[in-house]
Short mmCIF file of C-alpha atoms in Angstrom, two decimals:
data_model
loop_
_atom_site.label_atom_id
_atom_site.label_comp_id
_atom_site.label_asym_id
_atom_site.label_seq_id
_atom_site.Cartn_x
_atom_site.Cartn_y
_atom_site.Cartn_z
CA MET D 1 -20.78 4.57 -23.35
CA ASP D 2 -20.35 5.13 -19.70
CA THR D 3 -16.32 5.73 -18.54
CA MET D 4 -15.06 2.10 -17.16
CA ARG D 5 -14.75 4.69 -13.22
CA ASP D 6 -19.40 5.14 -14.44
CA ARG D 7 -18.88 1.60 -13.03
CA PHE D 8 -16.32 1.86 -10.34
CA ALA D 9 -19.36 2.83 -8.08
CA PRO D 10 -21.35 0.13 -8.06
CA VAL D 11 -20.66 -2.78 -8.49
CA VAL D 12 -18.55 -1.73 -5.53
CA SER D 13 -21.37 -0.70 -3.89
CA GLN D 14 -22.59 -3.89 -4.94
CA LEU D 15 -20.12 -6.64 -3.39
CA LEU D 16 -20.74 -4.19 -0.13
CA ASP D 17 -23.92 -5.97 0.36
CA GLU D 18 -21.88 -9.45 -0.12
CA ASN D 19 -18.77 -8.84 0.17
CA PRO D 20 -18.55 -8.20 4.39
CA ARG D 21 -15.58 -8.91 3.70
CA LEU D 22 -15.14 -5.74 2.45
CA ALA D 23 -14.19 -2.24 3.03
CA VAL D 24 -13.87 1.03 0.27
CA VAL D 25 -10.72 3.84 1.25
CA LEU D 26 -11.24 7.45 0.13
CA ALA D 27 -9.63 10.53 -0.05
CA GLU D 28 -12.06 12.64 -1.70
CA ILE D 29 -11.98 11.94 -4.50
CA GLY D 30 -14.49 9.59 -6.01
CA LYS D 31 -16.33 9.46 -3.15
CA ASP D 32 -20.40 11.00 -4.28
CA GLY D 33 -20.31 7.02 -6.11
CA PHE D 34 -20.71 5.65 -3.00
CA ARG D 35 -23.09 8.14 -0.96
CA GLU D 36 -25.69 5.03 -0.33
CA ALA D 37 -22.60 2.67 -0.41
CA MET D 38 -21.81 4.97 2.69
CA ARG D 39 -25.46 5.01 4.02
CA ARG D 40 -25.83 1.19 4.74
CA HIS D 41 -22.58 0.41 5.42
CA SER D 42 -20.95 3.60 7.43
CA ASP D 43 -18.37 1.53 8.82
CA ARG D 44 -16.56 0.69 5.63
CA VAL D 45 -16.55 2.94 3.33
CA LEU D 46 -15.00 5.60 4.15
CA ASN D 47 -13.37 9.04 3.21
CA VAL D 48 -10.07 9.92 5.33
CA GLY D 49 -9.95 13.64 3.37
CA ILE D 50 -7.59 14.40 1.52
CA ARG D 51 -4.33 12.55 2.68
CA GLU D 52 -3.41 10.83 0.33
CA GLN D 53 -0.63 9.58 3.07
CA LEU D 54 -3.39 8.35 5.55
CA LEU D 55 -5.23 6.78 2.51
CA ILE D 56 -2.65 3.27 1.82
CA GLY D 57 -1.49 3.65 5.38
CA ALA D 58 -5.14 3.42 7.00
CA ALA D 59 -6.02 0.57 4.17
CA ALA D 60 -2.78 -1.38 5.55
CA GLY D 61 -4.52 -1.38 9.01
CA LEU D 62 -7.86 -1.63 7.32
CA ALA D 63 -6.63 -4.98 5.82
CA LEU D 64 -4.13 -6.16 9.18
CA THR D 65 -8.15 -6.24 10.60
CA GLY D 66 -9.20 -9.16 8.37
CA LEU D 67 -10.76 -6.56 6.03
CA ARG D 68 -9.89 -6.29 1.22
CA PRO D 69 -9.50 -2.89 0.94
CA VAL D 70 -9.67 -1.40 -1.72
CA VAL D 71 -8.95 2.32 -2.40
CA HIS D 72 -9.08 4.55 -4.95
CA THR D 73 -8.18 8.32 -6.48
CA PHE D 74 -6.67 9.77 -9.46
CA ALA D 75 -3.48 7.58 -10.43
CA SER D 76 -1.09 10.06 -9.42
CA PHE D 77 -1.90 10.55 -5.57
CA LEU D 78 -2.90 6.97 -5.43
CA VAL D 79 0.12 5.12 -6.08
CA GLU D 80 2.92 8.32 -6.74
CA ARG D 81 2.61 10.73 -4.30
CA PRO D 82 2.58 7.98 -1.64
CA PHE D 83 4.78 5.20 -2.56
CA GLU D 84 6.56 4.23 -0.14
CA GLN D 85 3.02 3.60 2.06
CA VAL D 86 3.14 1.42 -0.62
CA LYS D 87 6.14 -0.28 -0.44
CA LEU D 88 5.78 -0.58 3.17
CA ASP D 89 2.79 -0.75 4.00
CA LEU D 90 1.22 -3.40 1.85
CA GLY D 91 4.05 -4.67 0.32
CA HIS D 92 6.92 -5.29 3.07
CA GLN D 93 3.71 -5.81 5.95
CA GLY D 94 2.25 -8.84 3.86
CA ALA D 95 -0.46 -6.92 3.52
CA GLY D 96 -3.53 -7.00 0.27
CA ALA D 97 -5.62 -3.96 -1.23
CA VAL D 98 -6.85 -2.95 -4.28
CA LEU D 99 -5.73 0.18 -5.83
CA VAL D 100 -7.70 1.33 -8.40
CA SER D 101 -6.85 4.42 -10.09
CA ALA D 102 -8.84 6.74 -12.42
CA ALA D 103 -7.26 9.35 -15.02
CA ALA D 104 -4.68 7.03 -16.34
CA SER D 105 -1.77 8.59 -18.59
CA PHE D 106 -3.24 11.53 -19.75
CA ASP D 107 -7.20 11.56 -19.17
CA TRP D 108 -7.65 15.38 -18.65
CA PRO D 109 -4.38 16.92 -20.51
CA ALA D 110 -6.33 20.45 -19.73
CA GLY D 111 -6.13 19.74 -16.28
CA GLY D 112 -1.93 19.02 -16.85
CA PHE D 113 1.20 16.98 -15.84
CA THR D 114 -0.47 17.20 -12.60
CA HIS D 115 -2.94 14.93 -12.97
CA MET D 116 -1.57 13.01 -15.39
CA ALA D 117 0.70 9.63 -14.58
CA PRO D 118 2.48 7.95 -17.81
CA GLY D 119 4.40 6.06 -15.02
CA ASP D 120 2.04 4.48 -12.62
CA VAL D 121 3.24 0.66 -13.66
CA ALA D 122 6.32 1.46 -14.13
CA LEU D 123 6.67 2.33 -10.12
CA LEU D 124 5.36 -0.59 -9.33
CA ASP D 125 7.28 -2.43 -11.79
CA THR D 126 10.46 -2.00 -8.96
CA LEU D 127 8.29 -3.65 -6.48
CA ASP D 128 7.22 -7.38 -5.78
CA GLY D 129 3.36 -9.64 -6.86
CA TRP D 130 1.74 -6.62 -7.78
CA THR D 131 -1.78 -7.99 -10.03
CA VAL D 132 -1.76 -5.07 -12.77
CA HIS D 133 -5.18 -4.92 -14.60
CA VAL D 134 -5.53 -2.69 -17.49
CA PRO D 135 -8.86 -2.68 -18.56
CA GLY D 136 -9.93 -1.32 -22.63
CA HIS D 137 -14.10 -1.72 -22.03
CA PRO D 138 -16.08 -0.52 -19.33
CA ASP D 139 -17.60 -4.69 -19.10
CA GLU D 140 -13.44 -5.37 -19.08
CA ALA D 141 -13.61 -3.23 -16.09
CA GLU D 142 -16.37 -4.34 -14.64
CA THR D 143 -15.05 -7.93 -14.68
CA LEU D 144 -12.14 -7.07 -13.46
CA LEU D 145 -12.36 -5.51 -10.64
CA ARG D 146 -14.82 -8.26 -9.53
CA HIS D 147 -11.10 -10.16 -9.90
CA ALA D 148 -9.25 -7.80 -8.26
CA VAL D 149 -12.14 -8.33 -4.83
CA ALA D 150 -12.02 -11.75 -5.40
CA ALA D 151 -8.26 -12.43 -5.42
CA GLY D 152 -7.36 -12.72 -1.73
CA ASP D 153 -5.13 -10.62 0.31
CA ASP D 154 -3.15 -10.47 -3.02
CA LYS D 155 -1.90 -7.50 -4.28
CA VAL D 156 -4.27 -5.57 -7.21
CA TYR D 157 -3.76 -2.08 -9.22
CA VAL D 158 -6.83 -1.59 -11.83
CA ARG D 159 -6.20 1.35 -14.65
CA LEU D 160 -9.18 2.45 -14.88
CA SER D 161 -9.29 4.94 -17.98
CA VAL D 162 -11.67 7.13 -20.46
CA GLN D 163 -10.11 6.05 -23.03
CA ALA D 164 -11.54 2.22 -24.54
CA ASN D 165 -12.12 0.23 -27.30
CA GLN D 166 -15.21 0.13 -29.22
CA GLN D 167 -16.21 -3.33 -27.78
CA GLY D 168 -14.94 -5.18 -24.72
CA ARG D 169 -14.03 -8.47 -25.63
CA MET D 170 -13.52 -11.63 -22.59
CA THR D 171 -11.05 -11.65 -20.14
CA ASP D 172 -9.40 -13.61 -17.43
CA GLY D 173 -7.54 -11.69 -15.59
CA ALA D 174 -4.42 -13.62 -16.28
CA HIS D 175 -4.15 -14.49 -20.24
CA PHE D 176 -3.49 -12.80 -23.03
CA VAL D 177 -6.57 -13.50 -25.94
CA THR D 178 -5.27 -13.67 -29.54
CA VAL D 179 -6.82 -10.81 -31.54
CA ARG D 180 -5.39 -11.71 -35.31
CA THR D 181 -2.80 -14.18 -36.54
CA GLY D 182 0.43 -12.84 -38.54
CA ARG D 183 3.44 -14.50 -39.63
CA ARG D 184 5.75 -11.81 -39.46
CA GLY D 185 5.88 -10.53 -35.99
CA VAL D 186 3.76 -10.16 -32.13
CA VAL D 187 1.98 -7.18 -31.57
CA ALA D 188 1.48 -6.60 -28.53
CA ALA D 189 -1.52 -3.83 -27.39
CA VAL D 190 -3.04 -3.41 -24.10
CA GLY D 191 -5.97 -2.00 -23.26
CA PRO D 192 -7.04 0.96 -23.93
CA VAL D 193 -4.90 1.11 -27.09
CA LEU D 194 -5.75 -1.51 -28.45
CA ASP D 195 -9.00 -0.59 -31.01
CA ALA D 196 -5.58 1.48 -32.60
CA VAL D 197 -3.47 -1.20 -32.59
CA LEU D 198 -6.13 -3.02 -34.35
CA ALA D 199 -6.32 -0.19 -37.48
CA ALA D 200 -2.89 0.31 -37.74
CA THR D 201 -1.78 -3.08 -38.55
CA GLU D 202 -5.02 -3.57 -41.25
CA GLY D 203 -3.42 -5.67 -43.59
CA LEU D 204 0.08 -6.01 -41.65
CA ASP D 205 1.18 -10.04 -41.63
CA VAL D 206 1.27 -9.48 -37.92
CA THR D 207 0.01 -11.56 -34.49
CA VAL D 208 -1.93 -9.41 -32.41
CA LEU D 209 -2.27 -9.84 -28.83
CA TYR D 210 -4.29 -8.01 -26.52
CA ALA D 211 -3.83 -7.53 -22.25
CA THR D 212 -5.83 -6.22 -20.03
CA THR D 213 -3.66 -8.18 -17.02
CA VAL D 214 -0.05 -7.29 -17.31
CA ARG D 215 1.22 -8.56 -14.00
CA PRO D 216 2.48 -11.08 -13.39
CA PHE D 217 3.22 -10.99 -17.31
CA ASP D 218 1.47 -13.87 -19.49
CA ALA D 219 5.39 -14.95 -20.82
CA ALA D 220 3.85 -18.73 -21.60
CA GLY D 221 1.50 -17.07 -24.23
CA LEU D 222 3.57 -14.66 -25.94
CA ARG D 223 5.89 -17.58 -26.70
CA ARG D 224 2.84 -19.19 -28.22
CA ALA D 225 2.12 -16.34 -30.23
CA THR D 226 6.20 -16.47 -30.83
CA ALA D 227 6.46 -19.66 -32.25
CA MET D 228 3.60 -19.12 -35.06
CA ALA D 229 4.97 -15.30 -36.03
CA GLY D 230 8.59 -14.93 -35.11
CA THR D 231 10.19 -13.22 -32.37
CA ASP D 232 9.62 -9.71 -33.36
CA VAL D 233 7.66 -8.34 -31.16
CA VAL D 234 6.33 -4.32 -31.14
CA LEU D 235 4.84 -3.42 -27.51
CA VAL D 236 1.88 -1.45 -27.30
CA GLU D 237 1.05 0.18 -23.78
CA PRO D 238 -1.51 3.01 -22.34
CA TYR D 239 1.50 4.37 -19.96
CA LEU D 240 5.32 4.98 -20.63
CA ALA D 241 6.77 3.34 -23.36
CA GLY D 242 8.40 0.11 -22.20
CA THR D 243 6.93 -0.91 -19.54
CA SER D 244 7.45 -4.39 -20.18
CA ALA D 245 10.23 -4.38 -22.18
CA THR D 246 11.54 -6.43 -19.76
CA ALA D 247 9.09 -8.70 -19.36
CA VAL D 248 9.30 -9.83 -23.08
CA SER D 249 12.99 -9.70 -23.02
CA THR D 250 12.82 -12.14 -19.98
CA ALA D 251 9.74 -14.23 -21.15
CA LEU D 252 12.59 -14.55 -24.80
CA SER D 253 15.28 -14.55 -23.21
CA ASP D 254 16.87 -18.35 -24.49
CA VAL D 255 15.46 -17.36 -28.24
CA PRO D 256 17.21 -14.84 -30.61
CA HIS D 257 14.32 -11.47 -30.32
CA ARG D 258 14.17 -7.74 -31.02
CA VAL D 259 11.77 -5.61 -29.33
CA LEU D 260 10.22 -2.21 -29.88
CA GLY D 261 8.45 -0.01 -26.93
CA LEU D 262 5.98 1.76 -28.33
CA GLY D 263 3.54 3.79 -25.31
CA VAL D 264 3.81 7.22 -23.37
CA SER D 265 6.92 9.36 -23.95
CA ARG D 266 8.58 10.65 -20.84
CA ARG D 267 9.65 13.58 -21.74
CA GLU D 268 6.73 15.68 -20.38
CA LEU D 269 5.13 16.89 -23.16
CA ARG D 270 3.95 19.83 -21.54
CA ARG D 271 0.54 20.72 -23.13
CA TYR D 272 -3.20 20.73 -22.89
CA GLY D 273 -5.76 19.75 -25.16
CA THR D 274 -7.58 16.56 -25.99
CA ILE D 275 -6.90 12.78 -25.39
CA GLU D 276 -6.93 12.77 -28.85
CA GLU D 277 -4.12 15.74 -29.23
CA HIS D 278 -1.78 13.48 -26.68
CA GLN D 279 -2.22 10.20 -27.99
CA ALA D 280 -1.03 11.75 -31.70
CA ALA D 281 1.93 13.68 -29.65
CA HIS D 282 3.12 10.88 -27.93
CA GLY D 283 3.09 8.62 -31.34
CA LEU D 284 0.17 6.40 -29.87
CA ASP D 285 -2.44 6.91 -33.16
CA ALA D 286 -3.48 4.94 -35.85
CA ARG D 287 -1.69 6.29 -38.68
CA SER D 288 1.47 6.68 -35.61
CA LEU D 289 1.46 3.52 -34.47
CA ARG D 290 1.30 2.56 -38.75
CA GLU D 291 4.89 4.01 -39.59
CA ARG D 292 6.19 2.40 -35.68
CA ILE D 293 5.20 -0.86 -36.00
CA GLY D 294 5.69 -1.40 -39.68
CA GLY D 295 8.82 -0.04 -39.88
CA PHE D 296 9.63 -1.86 -37.60
CA VAL D 297 8.37 -5.80 -39.34
CA GLY D 298 8.06 -5.05 -42.53
CA THR D 299 5.14 -3.46 -44.29
CA ASP D 300 7.35 -3.72 -48.18
CA ARG D 301 4.13 -6.01 -49.66
CA VAL D 302 1.31 -4.49 -47.98
CA PRO D 303 -0.35 -1.15 -49.37
CA VAL D 304 -1.47 0.62 -46.16
CA ARG D 305 -4.34 1.73 -45.58
CA VAL D 306 -4.53 3.81 -42.35
CA MET F 1 6.05 -20.49 16.30
CA THR F 2 8.75 -22.91 19.51
CA ILE F 3 8.49 -20.17 22.94
CA THR F 4 12.37 -22.21 24.58
CA SER F 5 12.08 -23.30 27.68
CA ASP F 6 13.42 -20.74 28.96
CA ASN F 7 10.39 -19.20 28.80
CA SER F 8 9.47 -21.53 32.02
CA ARG F 9 10.75 -19.17 34.24
CA THR F 10 9.00 -15.18 34.45
CA TYR F 11 10.44 -11.98 34.00
CA GLY F 12 10.81 -8.22 35.67
CA TYR F 13 11.50 -5.39 34.52
CA GLU F 14 15.48 -5.45 36.62
CA ASP F 15 16.10 -8.79 34.26
CA LEU F 16 15.81 -5.59 31.31
CA PRO F 17 18.95 -4.51 31.46
CA ARG F 18 20.68 -7.58 31.19
CA LEU F 19 17.88 -8.91 28.48
CA MET F 20 19.13 -5.66 26.27
CA GLY F 21 22.62 -6.67 27.53
CA LEU F 22 22.52 -9.84 25.00
CA MET F 23 21.55 -7.53 22.15
CA THR F 24 24.50 -4.73 22.74
CA GLY F 25 26.74 -7.23 24.64
CA ASP F 26 26.80 -4.43 27.33
CA GLU F 27 26.40 -6.57 30.66
CA LYS F 28 26.13 -2.54 32.92
CA HIS F 29 23.17 -1.23 30.06
CA GLY F 30 21.11 0.77 31.65
CA PRO F 31 16.98 1.54 31.88
CA ALA F 32 18.43 5.35 30.93
CA ALA F 33 19.98 4.03 27.44
CA THR F 34 16.21 3.49 26.24
CA SER F 35 13.37 6.51 26.11
CA THR F 36 10.78 3.91 25.54
CA LEU F 37 11.91 1.11 27.73
CA ASP F 38 9.66 2.37 31.02
CA VAL F 39 7.06 3.13 28.43
CA LEU F 40 7.09 -0.73 27.04
CA TRP F 41 7.34 -1.78 30.70
CA VAL F 42 3.89 0.04 31.63
CA LEU F 43 2.07 -1.02 28.29
CA TYR F 44 3.35 -5.31 28.34
CA ASP F 45 3.61 -5.61 32.60
CA ARG F 46 0.03 -3.78 32.85
CA VAL F 47 -2.63 -2.23 30.36
CA LEU F 48 -2.38 -4.24 26.86
CA ARG F 49 -4.55 -6.74 27.11
CA VAL F 50 -2.20 -9.53 24.59
CA THR F 51 -0.29 -12.65 25.43
CA PRO F 52 2.03 -15.25 23.87
CA GLU F 53 -1.34 -17.26 23.23
CA ARG F 54 -3.28 -14.56 22.06
CA ARG F 55 -1.30 -13.37 18.95
CA GLN F 56 -4.08 -14.16 16.55
CA ASP F 57 -6.75 -13.44 18.82
CA PRO F 58 -9.50 -11.67 17.18
CA SER F 59 -9.93 -9.67 19.68
CA ARG F 60 -7.16 -9.18 21.42
CA ASP F 61 -5.05 -5.69 21.83
CA ARG F 62 -2.70 -4.17 19.60
CA PHE F 63 0.58 -2.70 20.53
CA LEU F 64 2.57 -0.85 16.86
CA LEU F 65 5.66 0.04 17.53
CA SER F 66 6.36 2.54 14.72
CA LYS F 67 9.21 3.73 16.54
CA GLY F 68 11.89 1.31 14.87
CA HIS F 69 14.95 2.56 15.54
CA GLY F 70 16.33 1.21 18.65
CA PRO F 71 14.45 -1.52 19.32
CA MET F 72 17.32 -3.61 22.13
CA ALA F 73 14.09 -2.01 24.56
CA TYR F 74 10.89 -3.60 22.64
CA TYR F 75 12.58 -7.15 21.51
CA ALA F 76 14.04 -7.34 25.65
CA VAL F 77 10.00 -6.93 26.27
CA LEU F 78 8.99 -8.78 23.98
CA ALA F 79 11.44 -11.79 25.43
CA ALA F 80 10.80 -10.71 28.83
CA LYS F 81 6.92 -11.42 28.19
CA GLY F 82 7.65 -14.92 25.99
CA PHE F 83 6.56 -13.50 22.47
CA VAL F 84 9.76 -14.52 20.95
CA PRO F 85 12.61 -16.99 23.15
CA VAL F 86 15.75 -14.81 24.43
CA GLU F 87 17.95 -17.23 22.76
CA TRP F 88 17.01 -14.96 19.29
CA LEU F 89 17.92 -11.83 21.55
CA PRO F 90 21.87 -12.59 20.95
CA GLY F 91 22.17 -12.59 17.30
CA PHE F 92 21.00 -9.44 16.87
CA GLY F 93 20.70 -7.78 13.91
CA SER F 94 23.06 -10.94 12.42
CA TYR F 95 21.88 -13.27 8.84
CA ASP F 96 19.97 -15.77 11.09
CA SER F 97 18.43 -13.79 13.37
CA PRO F 98 14.94 -12.69 12.75
CA LEU F 99 15.60 -9.73 15.02
CA GLY F 100 16.65 -7.02 12.96
CA HIS F 101 18.18 -3.24 13.76
CA HIS F 102 14.48 -1.86 12.23
CA PRO F 103 11.71 -4.82 13.10
CA ASP F 104 9.80 -7.12 11.23
CA ARG F 105 6.33 -8.12 11.70
CA VAL F 106 6.48 -11.06 9.15
CA ARG F 107 9.33 -12.09 11.31
CA VAL F 108 9.02 -11.06 15.62
CA PRO F 109 6.60 -12.70 17.08
CA GLY F 110 4.25 -10.72 18.24
CA ALA F 111 5.02 -7.45 16.05
CA GLU F 112 2.45 -6.09 14.14
CA ILE F 113 3.47 -4.02 12.62
CA GLY F 114 7.23 -3.94 10.66
CA SER F 115 9.06 -0.36 11.19
CA GLY F 116 11.74 1.57 10.24
CA SER F 117 10.37 4.52 8.26
CA LEU F 118 8.75 7.41 10.55
CA GLY F 119 5.87 7.91 9.89
CA HIS F 120 3.80 4.67 9.18
CA GLY F 121 2.76 3.15 12.26
CA LEU F 122 0.00 5.71 12.90
CA PRO F 123 -1.98 5.98 9.62
CA ILE F 124 -1.42 1.35 9.69
CA ALA F 125 -3.21 1.93 13.71
CA VAL F 126 -6.01 4.72 12.62
CA GLY F 127 -6.52 1.99 9.55
CA SER F 128 -6.91 -0.85 12.31
CA ALA F 129 -9.25 0.81 14.80
CA LEU F 130 -11.33 1.07 11.68
CA GLY F 131 -11.64 -2.41 10.97
CA LEU F 132 -11.68 -3.81 14.00
CA ARG F 133 -14.72 -1.53 14.08
CA ALA F 134 -16.06 -1.15 11.43
CA GLN F 135 -16.05 -5.88 12.50
CA GLY F 136 -17.79 -5.10 16.18
CA LEU F 137 -15.38 -6.03 17.95
CA HIS F 138 -15.26 -3.04 19.83
CA ASP F 139 -13.64 -3.53 22.94
CA PRO F 140 -9.17 -4.05 21.58
CA ALA F 141 -7.26 -1.18 22.34
CA ILE F 142 -5.26 -0.42 19.41
CA TRP F 143 -1.29 1.67 20.98
CA VAL F 144 0.98 3.30 18.10
CA LEU F 145 4.03 4.15 19.88
CA ILE F 146 6.72 7.11 17.57
CA GLY F 147 8.89 9.87 19.07
CA ASP F 148 8.64 13.46 19.86
CA ALA F 149 10.80 13.92 15.68
CA GLU F 150 8.69 11.11 14.16
CA LEU F 151 6.30 13.73 14.83
CA ASP F 152 7.47 16.12 12.45
CA GLU F 153 6.25 13.38 8.81
CA GLY F 154 3.23 15.00 8.08
CA SER F 155 1.15 11.18 7.96
CA ASN F 156 1.51 11.56 11.96
CA HIS F 157 -0.40 14.32 11.05
CA GLU F 158 -2.70 13.62 8.05
CA ALA F 159 -3.98 10.78 11.43
CA ILE F 160 -4.20 13.00 13.88
CA ALA F 161 -6.09 15.09 11.77
CA PHE F 162 -8.32 12.85 10.93
CA ALA F 163 -8.39 10.38 14.25
CA GLY F 164 -9.66 12.64 16.30
CA PRO F 165 -13.28 13.97 14.69
CA ALA F 166 -13.36 10.50 13.67
CA GLY F 167 -14.55 9.59 17.13
CA LEU F 168 -11.43 6.19 17.29
CA GLU F 169 -11.99 5.60 20.74
CA ARG F 170 -10.22 2.88 20.66
CA LEU F 171 -7.41 4.01 19.82
CA HIS F 172 -4.08 5.63 21.57
CA THR F 173 -0.74 7.44 21.33
CA VAL F 174 2.39 6.96 22.87
CA VAL F 175 4.48 10.31 22.37
CA VAL F 176 7.92 9.50 24.03
CA ASP F 177 9.39 12.58 23.78
CA ASN F 178 13.63 13.51 24.10
CA SER F 179 13.14 16.41 22.77
CA SER F 180 15.01 15.31 19.75
CA ALA F 181 13.00 17.11 17.51
CA SER F 182 14.46 19.64 15.78
CA HIS F 183 12.13 23.49 15.30
CA ALA F 184 9.87 21.37 17.98
CA LEU F 185 7.21 24.15 19.67
CA PRO F 186 7.97 23.85 23.59
CA GLY F 187 4.93 21.69 24.69
CA GLY F 188 3.59 21.73 21.91
CA ILE F 189 3.51 17.79 21.65
CA ALA F 190 0.14 17.78 23.29
CA ALA F 191 -1.51 21.00 22.09
CA ARG F 192 -1.09 19.45 18.33
CA PHE F 193 -2.80 16.65 19.58
CA GLU F 194 -6.26 18.33 21.36
CA ALA F 195 -5.67 20.28 18.22
CA ALA F 196 -7.26 17.78 16.95
CA GLY F 197 -9.72 16.59 19.46
CA TRP F 198 -7.56 14.36 20.93
CA SER F 199 -7.79 13.91 24.61
CA ALA F 200 -4.06 13.99 25.90
CA VAL F 201 -1.82 13.40 29.11
CA THR F 202 1.05 15.01 29.71
CA VAL F 203 3.45 12.78 31.74
CA ASP F 204 6.96 11.99 33.19
CA GLY F 205 7.81 9.60 30.68
CA ARG F 206 10.35 7.56 34.08
CA ASP F 207 6.77 7.55 36.10
CA GLN F 208 5.57 3.95 35.65
CA GLU F 209 2.74 4.99 37.71
CA ALA F 210 2.58 7.93 36.23
CA LEU F 211 2.91 6.17 32.96
CA TYR F 212 0.54 3.39 34.07
CA ALA F 213 -2.60 6.51 35.26
CA ALA F 214 -1.87 8.20 32.00
CA CYS F 215 -2.35 5.66 30.04
CA THR F 216 -5.23 3.87 31.86
CA ALA F 217 -7.46 7.51 32.03
CA PRO F 218 -10.74 7.54 30.12
CA HIS F 219 -11.26 8.85 27.20
CA PRO F 220 -15.19 9.03 25.63
CA GLY F 221 -15.13 9.80 22.08
CA ARG F 222 -11.75 10.44 21.35
CA PRO F 223 -8.68 9.33 21.19
CA HIS F 224 -5.98 9.28 24.23
CA VAL F 225 -2.39 10.96 23.64
CA VAL F 226 0.09 9.84 26.36
CA VAL F 227 3.14 11.58 25.62
CA ALA F 228 6.48 10.72 27.79
CA ARG F 229 8.77 12.44 28.44
CA VAL F 230 11.59 11.99 29.06
CA GLU F 231 15.32 13.22 29.42
CA PRO F 232 17.45 14.82 25.64
CA LYS F 233 18.65 12.11 23.52
CA SER F 234 21.87 14.32 23.95
CA THR F 235 22.53 14.35 27.58
#
């Protein structure tokens, strides 16, 4: 299977041909994929060098002249390093952009913590007005990239990962999809953790929601699910644990509820190795999820089959 | 935005102290109290091709005030040129006023960017130059005003280092040098830009004719910086 990032340059290159308003801004990372597009649209495919503050500032300037910038690099360098530019040059200026990250929380464990960004979505959550797409499959990534580019002058973050589910699902870029229904709680799985969540909840009487767009948070979708399955909610997110816990609590503020936020731990693991080893270390593998979800919603009558 | 009746009269450079006094409450507020006044006046009076009527015109010149601290001179010039009503000036910094101690582009007619944090204007100006070029708008000039201490910000160095080799001919920077930077390289401001391939001129920032000549000097194929030296901040 190709990766989400493998889709990025071809899809956006095609959109560059179709949409004269579109521009791409890079800081060296990812430029090979845009070699042909850069030749065809040299004024609209821009590489500013290893300069991430300029990357965001320049994107804001492009937007202020009426263009739709798509900005790409690793999440650490796209959101965390130039965070004040994201906050001011885009947010405060009232300028829009599509930020497309790679590397996610730990796509390259052997690369170490410098290239890990489990806090990116939580950090964007301190800002107003961002749409956050977290695709779980290359097909979904392609769909959500198209949504993001077409979203007027909105501020959109698309979080690409090499971690993916086996099959893509229909996503409309806004709402949760109900994958399973049950009566003893709701498990909301975000992006690439869906396969592990489905394995972990097999035989459990729970509703499984699948989210590829987490901001704006689909509060209505969650409320509909809890009306059937009750208000015990487990969030499983491929980034910092509990990132969407506030959104869940806000959605259910008028009813008694419990929330368990699972995801990447805040503590720095300080290990290299493989993605699978990191998933297990953060409790995001199917076996760990089974224990933690089962313990939360109660598994007494259901055999463990993971 | 409604342009008020006060706009029917014409303001000149000599009116600026009074306009600034409306914000500070100090009628004797002199031009020497602000380092940017002469540069701003020369740009808006003689260089920039932008008027209140052309605020949305894609082919207007853009002026980006990056040095957002102490914007009274900027507001006074915008008022004198009819971008904002003179009646707004006395409310400076109050809850209901669009005019804050740092400008907000969303609220101030004619302000191309909001500023306050240092080091944001020049990177945005680079993007604006790229965006206009990509749309075939080769005529509009982009101007950005920064301070000499603001130049310490690394984001500015990213922009300077990119803009020269990228040949952003329509990009212009004015550095108002009031010797406020710690660890400054004496005489080094123009040299830094020149090392990155910019055209550079250093002038007396209180000499309006010299400023005008520096701002209109040809610089084919290269971005251009005007270093405007004014009296040190500490005096």
